[in-house]
Coordinates of C-alpha atoms and ligand atoms in Angstrom, one line a residue:
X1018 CA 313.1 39.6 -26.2
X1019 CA 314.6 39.9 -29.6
X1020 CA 313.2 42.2 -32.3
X1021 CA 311.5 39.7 -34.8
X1022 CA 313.3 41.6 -37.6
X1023 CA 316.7 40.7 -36.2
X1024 CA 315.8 37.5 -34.6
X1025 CA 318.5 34.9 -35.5
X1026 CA 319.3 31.5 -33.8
X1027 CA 322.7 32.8 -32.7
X1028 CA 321.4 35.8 -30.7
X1029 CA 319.7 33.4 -28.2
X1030 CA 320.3 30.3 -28.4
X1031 CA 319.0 29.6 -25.1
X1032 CA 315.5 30.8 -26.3
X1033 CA 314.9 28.9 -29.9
X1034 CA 312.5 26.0 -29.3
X1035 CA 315.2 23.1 -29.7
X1036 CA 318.9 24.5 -28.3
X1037 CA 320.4 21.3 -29.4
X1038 CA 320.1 22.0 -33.1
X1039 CA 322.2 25.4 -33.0
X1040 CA 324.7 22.7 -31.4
X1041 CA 324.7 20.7 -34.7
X1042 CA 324.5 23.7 -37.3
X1043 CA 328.0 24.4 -35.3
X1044 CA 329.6 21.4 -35.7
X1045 CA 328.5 20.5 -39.5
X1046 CA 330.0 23.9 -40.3
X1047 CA 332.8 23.5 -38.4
X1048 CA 333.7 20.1 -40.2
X1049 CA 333.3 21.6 -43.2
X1050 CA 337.2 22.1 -44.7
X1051 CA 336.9 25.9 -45.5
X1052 CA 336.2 26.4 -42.5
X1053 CA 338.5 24.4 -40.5
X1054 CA 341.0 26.3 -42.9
X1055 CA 340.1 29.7 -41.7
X1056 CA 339.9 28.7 -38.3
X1057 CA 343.2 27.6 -37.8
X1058 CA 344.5 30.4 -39.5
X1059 CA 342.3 32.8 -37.3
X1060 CA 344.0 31.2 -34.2
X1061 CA 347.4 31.8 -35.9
X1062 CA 346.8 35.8 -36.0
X1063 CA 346.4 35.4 -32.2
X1064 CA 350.0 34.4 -31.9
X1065 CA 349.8 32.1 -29.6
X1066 CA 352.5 31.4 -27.3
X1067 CA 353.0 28.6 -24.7
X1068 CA 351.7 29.2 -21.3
X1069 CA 349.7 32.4 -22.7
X1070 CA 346.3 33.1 -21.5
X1071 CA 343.8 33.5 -24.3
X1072 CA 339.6 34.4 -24.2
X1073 CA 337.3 33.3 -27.2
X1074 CA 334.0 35.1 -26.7
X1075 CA 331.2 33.7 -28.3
X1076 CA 332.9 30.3 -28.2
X1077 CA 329.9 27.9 -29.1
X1078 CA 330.6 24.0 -28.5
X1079 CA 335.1 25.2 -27.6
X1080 CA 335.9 23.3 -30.2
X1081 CA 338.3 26.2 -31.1
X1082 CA 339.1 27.0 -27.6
X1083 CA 340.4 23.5 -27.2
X1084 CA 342.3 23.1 -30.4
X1085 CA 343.7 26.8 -29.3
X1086 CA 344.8 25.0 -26.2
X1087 CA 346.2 21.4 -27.4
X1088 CA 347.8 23.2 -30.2
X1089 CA 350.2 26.2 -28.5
X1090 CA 349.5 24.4 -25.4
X1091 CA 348.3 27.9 -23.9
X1092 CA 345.5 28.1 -21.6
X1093 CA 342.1 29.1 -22.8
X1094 CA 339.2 30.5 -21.1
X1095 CA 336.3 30.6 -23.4
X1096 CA 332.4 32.5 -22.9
X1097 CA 329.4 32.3 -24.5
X1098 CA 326.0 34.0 -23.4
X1099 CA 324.0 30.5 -23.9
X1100 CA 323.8 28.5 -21.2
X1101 CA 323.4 25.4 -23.7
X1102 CA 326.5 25.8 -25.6
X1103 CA 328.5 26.5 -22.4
X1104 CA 327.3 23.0 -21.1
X1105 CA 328.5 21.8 -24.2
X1106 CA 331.8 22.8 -24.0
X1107 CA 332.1 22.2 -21.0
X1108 CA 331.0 18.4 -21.7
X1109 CA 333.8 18.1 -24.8
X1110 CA 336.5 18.6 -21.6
X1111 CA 337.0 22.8 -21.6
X1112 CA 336.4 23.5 -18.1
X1113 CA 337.5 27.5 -18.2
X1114 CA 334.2 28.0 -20.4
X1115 CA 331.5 30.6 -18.8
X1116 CA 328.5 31.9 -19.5
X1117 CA 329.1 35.8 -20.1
X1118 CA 327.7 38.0 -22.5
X1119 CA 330.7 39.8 -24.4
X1120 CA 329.1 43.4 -23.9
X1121 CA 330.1 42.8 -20.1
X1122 CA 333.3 40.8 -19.8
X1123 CA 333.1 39.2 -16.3
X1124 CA 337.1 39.9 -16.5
X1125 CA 339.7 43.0 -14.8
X1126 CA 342.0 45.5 -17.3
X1127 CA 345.0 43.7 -19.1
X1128 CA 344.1 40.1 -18.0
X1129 CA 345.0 38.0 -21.5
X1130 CA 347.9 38.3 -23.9
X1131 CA 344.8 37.9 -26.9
X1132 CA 341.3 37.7 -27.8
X1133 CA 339.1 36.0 -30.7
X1134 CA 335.6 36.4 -31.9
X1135 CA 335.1 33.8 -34.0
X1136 CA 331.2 34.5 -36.4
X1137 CA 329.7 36.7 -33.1
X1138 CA 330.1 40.0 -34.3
X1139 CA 327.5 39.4 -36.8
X1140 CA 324.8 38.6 -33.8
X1141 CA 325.5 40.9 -31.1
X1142 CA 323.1 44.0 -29.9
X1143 CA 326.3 45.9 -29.6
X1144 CA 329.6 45.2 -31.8
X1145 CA 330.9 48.6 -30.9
X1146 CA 331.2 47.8 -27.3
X1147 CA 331.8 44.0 -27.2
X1148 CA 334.9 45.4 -29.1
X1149 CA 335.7 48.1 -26.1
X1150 CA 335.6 45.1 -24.3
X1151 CA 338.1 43.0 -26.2
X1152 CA 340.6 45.9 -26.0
X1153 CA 340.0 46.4 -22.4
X1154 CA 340.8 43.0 -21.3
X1155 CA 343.8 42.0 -23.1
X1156 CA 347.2 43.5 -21.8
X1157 CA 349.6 46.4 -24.0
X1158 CA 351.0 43.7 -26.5
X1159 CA 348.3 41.2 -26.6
X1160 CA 346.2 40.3 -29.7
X1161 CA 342.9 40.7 -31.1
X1162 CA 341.7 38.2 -34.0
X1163 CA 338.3 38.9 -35.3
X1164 CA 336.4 36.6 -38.1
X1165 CA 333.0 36.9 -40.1
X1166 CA 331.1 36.5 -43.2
X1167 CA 330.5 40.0 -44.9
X1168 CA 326.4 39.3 -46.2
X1169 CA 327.1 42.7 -48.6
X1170 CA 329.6 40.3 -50.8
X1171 CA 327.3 37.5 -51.5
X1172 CA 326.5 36.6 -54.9
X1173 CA 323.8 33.9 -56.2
X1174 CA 323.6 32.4 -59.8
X1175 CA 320.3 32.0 -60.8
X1176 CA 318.3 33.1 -63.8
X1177 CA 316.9 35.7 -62.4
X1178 CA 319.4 38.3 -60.8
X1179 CA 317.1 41.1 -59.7
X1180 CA 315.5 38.5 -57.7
X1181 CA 318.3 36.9 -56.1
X1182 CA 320.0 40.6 -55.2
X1183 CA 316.7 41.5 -53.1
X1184 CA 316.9 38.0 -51.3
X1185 CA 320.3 38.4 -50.5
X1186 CA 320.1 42.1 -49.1
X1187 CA 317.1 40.8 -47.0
X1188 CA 319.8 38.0 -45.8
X1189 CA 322.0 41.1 -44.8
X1190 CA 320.4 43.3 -44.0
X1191 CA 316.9 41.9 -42.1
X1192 CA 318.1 38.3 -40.8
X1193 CA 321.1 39.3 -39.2
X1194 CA 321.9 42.0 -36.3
X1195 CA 325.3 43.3 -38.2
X1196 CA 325.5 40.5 -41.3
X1197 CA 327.6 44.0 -43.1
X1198 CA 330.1 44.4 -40.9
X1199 CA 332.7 42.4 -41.3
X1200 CA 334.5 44.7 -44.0
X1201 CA 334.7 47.1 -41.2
X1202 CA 336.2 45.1 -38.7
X1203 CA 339.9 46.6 -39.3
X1204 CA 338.7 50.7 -39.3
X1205 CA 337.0 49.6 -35.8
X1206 CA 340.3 48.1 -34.4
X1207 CA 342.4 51.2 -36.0
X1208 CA 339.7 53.8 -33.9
X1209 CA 340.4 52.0 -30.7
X1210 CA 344.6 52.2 -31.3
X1211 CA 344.9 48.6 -32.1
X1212 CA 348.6 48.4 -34.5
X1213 CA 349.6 46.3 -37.3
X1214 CA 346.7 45.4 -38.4
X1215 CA 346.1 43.0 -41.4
X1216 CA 343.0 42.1 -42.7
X1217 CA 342.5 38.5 -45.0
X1218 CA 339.6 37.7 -47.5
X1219 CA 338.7 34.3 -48.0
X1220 CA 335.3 33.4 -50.3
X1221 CA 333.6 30.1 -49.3
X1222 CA 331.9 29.2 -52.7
X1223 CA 329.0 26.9 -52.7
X1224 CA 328.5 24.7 -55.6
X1225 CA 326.0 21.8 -54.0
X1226 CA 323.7 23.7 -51.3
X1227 CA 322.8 20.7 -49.5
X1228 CA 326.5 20.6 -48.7
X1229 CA 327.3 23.0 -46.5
X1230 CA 325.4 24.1 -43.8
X1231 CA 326.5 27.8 -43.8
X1232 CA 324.3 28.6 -46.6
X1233 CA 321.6 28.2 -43.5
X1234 CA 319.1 27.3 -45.5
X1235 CA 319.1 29.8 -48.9
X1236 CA 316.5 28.5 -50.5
X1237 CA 314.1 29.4 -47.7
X1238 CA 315.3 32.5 -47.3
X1239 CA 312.8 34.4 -49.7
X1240 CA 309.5 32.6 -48.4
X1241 CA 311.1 34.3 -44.9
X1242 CA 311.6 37.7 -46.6
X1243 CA 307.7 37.4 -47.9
X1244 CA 306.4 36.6 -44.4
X1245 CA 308.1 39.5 -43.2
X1246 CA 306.5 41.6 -45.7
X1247 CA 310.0 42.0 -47.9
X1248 CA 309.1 40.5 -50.9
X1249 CA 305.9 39.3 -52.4
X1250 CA 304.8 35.9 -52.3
X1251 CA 304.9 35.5 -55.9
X1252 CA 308.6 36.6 -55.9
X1253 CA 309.4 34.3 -53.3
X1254 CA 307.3 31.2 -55.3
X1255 CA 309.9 32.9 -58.0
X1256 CA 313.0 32.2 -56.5
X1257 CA 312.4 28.7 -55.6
X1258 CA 311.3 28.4 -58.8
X1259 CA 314.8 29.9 -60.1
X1260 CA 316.7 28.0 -57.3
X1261 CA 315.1 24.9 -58.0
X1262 CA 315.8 25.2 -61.9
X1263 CA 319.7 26.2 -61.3
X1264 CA 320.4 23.4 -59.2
X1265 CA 318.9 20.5 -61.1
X1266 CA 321.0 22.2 -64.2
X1267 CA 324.4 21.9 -62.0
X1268 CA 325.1 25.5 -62.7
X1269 CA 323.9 26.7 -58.6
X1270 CA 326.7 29.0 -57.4
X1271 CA 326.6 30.9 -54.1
X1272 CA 329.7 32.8 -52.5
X1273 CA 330.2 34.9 -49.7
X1274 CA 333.6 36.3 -48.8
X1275 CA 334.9 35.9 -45.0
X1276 CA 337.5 38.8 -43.6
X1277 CA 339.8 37.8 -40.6
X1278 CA 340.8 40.8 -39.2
X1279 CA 343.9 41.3 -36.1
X1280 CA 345.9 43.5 -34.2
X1281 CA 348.1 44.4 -31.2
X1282 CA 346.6 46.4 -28.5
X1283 CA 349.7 49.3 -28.2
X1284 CA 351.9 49.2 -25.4
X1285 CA 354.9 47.6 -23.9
X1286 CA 355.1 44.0 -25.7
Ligands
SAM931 C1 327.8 31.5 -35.0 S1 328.1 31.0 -33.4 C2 329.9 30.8 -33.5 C3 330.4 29.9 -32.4 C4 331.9 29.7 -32.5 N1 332.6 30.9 -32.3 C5 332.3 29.0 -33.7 O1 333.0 29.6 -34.6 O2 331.9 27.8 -33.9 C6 327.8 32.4 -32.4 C7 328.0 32.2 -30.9 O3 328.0 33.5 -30.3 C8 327.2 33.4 -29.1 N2 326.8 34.8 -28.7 C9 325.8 35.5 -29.4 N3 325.7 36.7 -28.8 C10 326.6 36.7 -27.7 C11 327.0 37.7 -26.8 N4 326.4 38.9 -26.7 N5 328.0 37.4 -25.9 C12 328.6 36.1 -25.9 N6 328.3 35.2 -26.8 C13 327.3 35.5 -27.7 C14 326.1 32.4 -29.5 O4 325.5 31.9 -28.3 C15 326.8 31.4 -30.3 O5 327.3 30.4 -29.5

């Protein structure tokens, strides 16, 4: 059972009282262009090679996996721990996908020439060892790409900017397992004696929130913070208020910065 404080669709899937939806939050995100953007460029920083055997953990509907696979024409296994979005993928034609949880990779020493995690890091118990994991099953040479929202880079315009910094830290720092991490991704590659690794920023900036789905649903986010005892209810009645206000004047900005993060395990290419 999940802690209630750390609770998040994407930690159990499997679990939330309609699977399906987490299904359709993945592909309205992944429609959206900034993120088909950083996508492809994540798979790029796998370098992918034909006939090369790549593992996306976390791998939701495949989507990637597949593109991965028609693209390079390499082969792609793909895992998720939800039963639900491995049936999916498996349904969209990826027959190598499993359900595995990426703390215990079902796989031997050296076994893929690259890795991805593609938004899991932010929901797992454990990123420390599904990232022991990554390194332990791709060979010397092979690649690890890693992508996620950073929470501690967001930024909200609205009038009142106390108001929206507590919302956002409870977005960070309550609603998701490791929603600060992402900044960090490159120092834990570097401790496990991953080389050359590069780390890229890209900011999605929201101008319409009932645009993109990644915003997850913002404006609810402080009436969740006051049922959690976080805020206070008239803070939260506040920030709809506030939300409400900069919307209908046009001037509703949100942005949080993404960091894709790779390397080469070190050893014989
Ligand atoms: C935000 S979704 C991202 C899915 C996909 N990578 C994408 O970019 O569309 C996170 C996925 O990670 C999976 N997940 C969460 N914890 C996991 C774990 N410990 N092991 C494997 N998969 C996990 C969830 O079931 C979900 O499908």
């Amino acid at each position: 059972m999940d802690d209630p404080g750390t609770a998040h669709g994407f930690t159990s899937v499997d679990s939330q009282p309609r699977p399906d939806d987490w299904v359709r939050v993945l592909d309205r995100v992944a429609a959206e262009p900034f993120h088909a953007a950083y996508k492809q460029r994540l798979q790029e920083l796998l370098r992918p090679a034909a006939g090369g055997l790549f593992l996306e953990i976390g791998a939701g509907t495949g989507d990637a996996a597949q593109a991965l696979r028609s693209r390079w024409e390499a082969e792609v296994v793909a895992v998720d721990s939800s039963l639900t979005m491995v049936a999916q993928a498996r349904a969209r034609g990826l027959e190598q996908a499993f359900v595995a949880d990426g703390h215990r990779l079902p796989f031997g020493a050296d076994r893929f020439d690259g890795a991805w995690a593609d938004r899991v890091l932010q929901h797992v118990a454990d990123p420390d060892r599904v990232l022991d994991e990554l390194a332990r099953v791709v060979r010397p040479g092979g690649r690890v790409a890693l992508a996620d929202p950073d929470y501690d880079t967001q930024v909200l315009d609205i009038d009142d900017q106390d108001l929206a910094r507590r919302v956002l830290r409870f977005r960070a720092d309550v609603l998701l397992r490791n929603g600060t991490l992402a900044h960090r991704h490159g120092g834990l590659l570097t401790a496990r004696g991953l080389v050359d690794i590069t780390v890229e920023a890209r900011t999605l900036v929201v101008r319409d929130p009932s645009a993109v789905d990644n915003v997850m649903g913002l404006r609810t986010w402080a009436h969740t913070a006051s049922a959690r005892g976080h805020l206070g209810p008239a803070d939260a009645d506040r920030f709809v208020t506030r939300f409400d206000e900069a919307v209908r004047a046009g001037r509703f900005t949100y942005a949080v910065t993404f960091f894709l993060t790779a390397g080469t395990l070190p050893g014989a290419a």
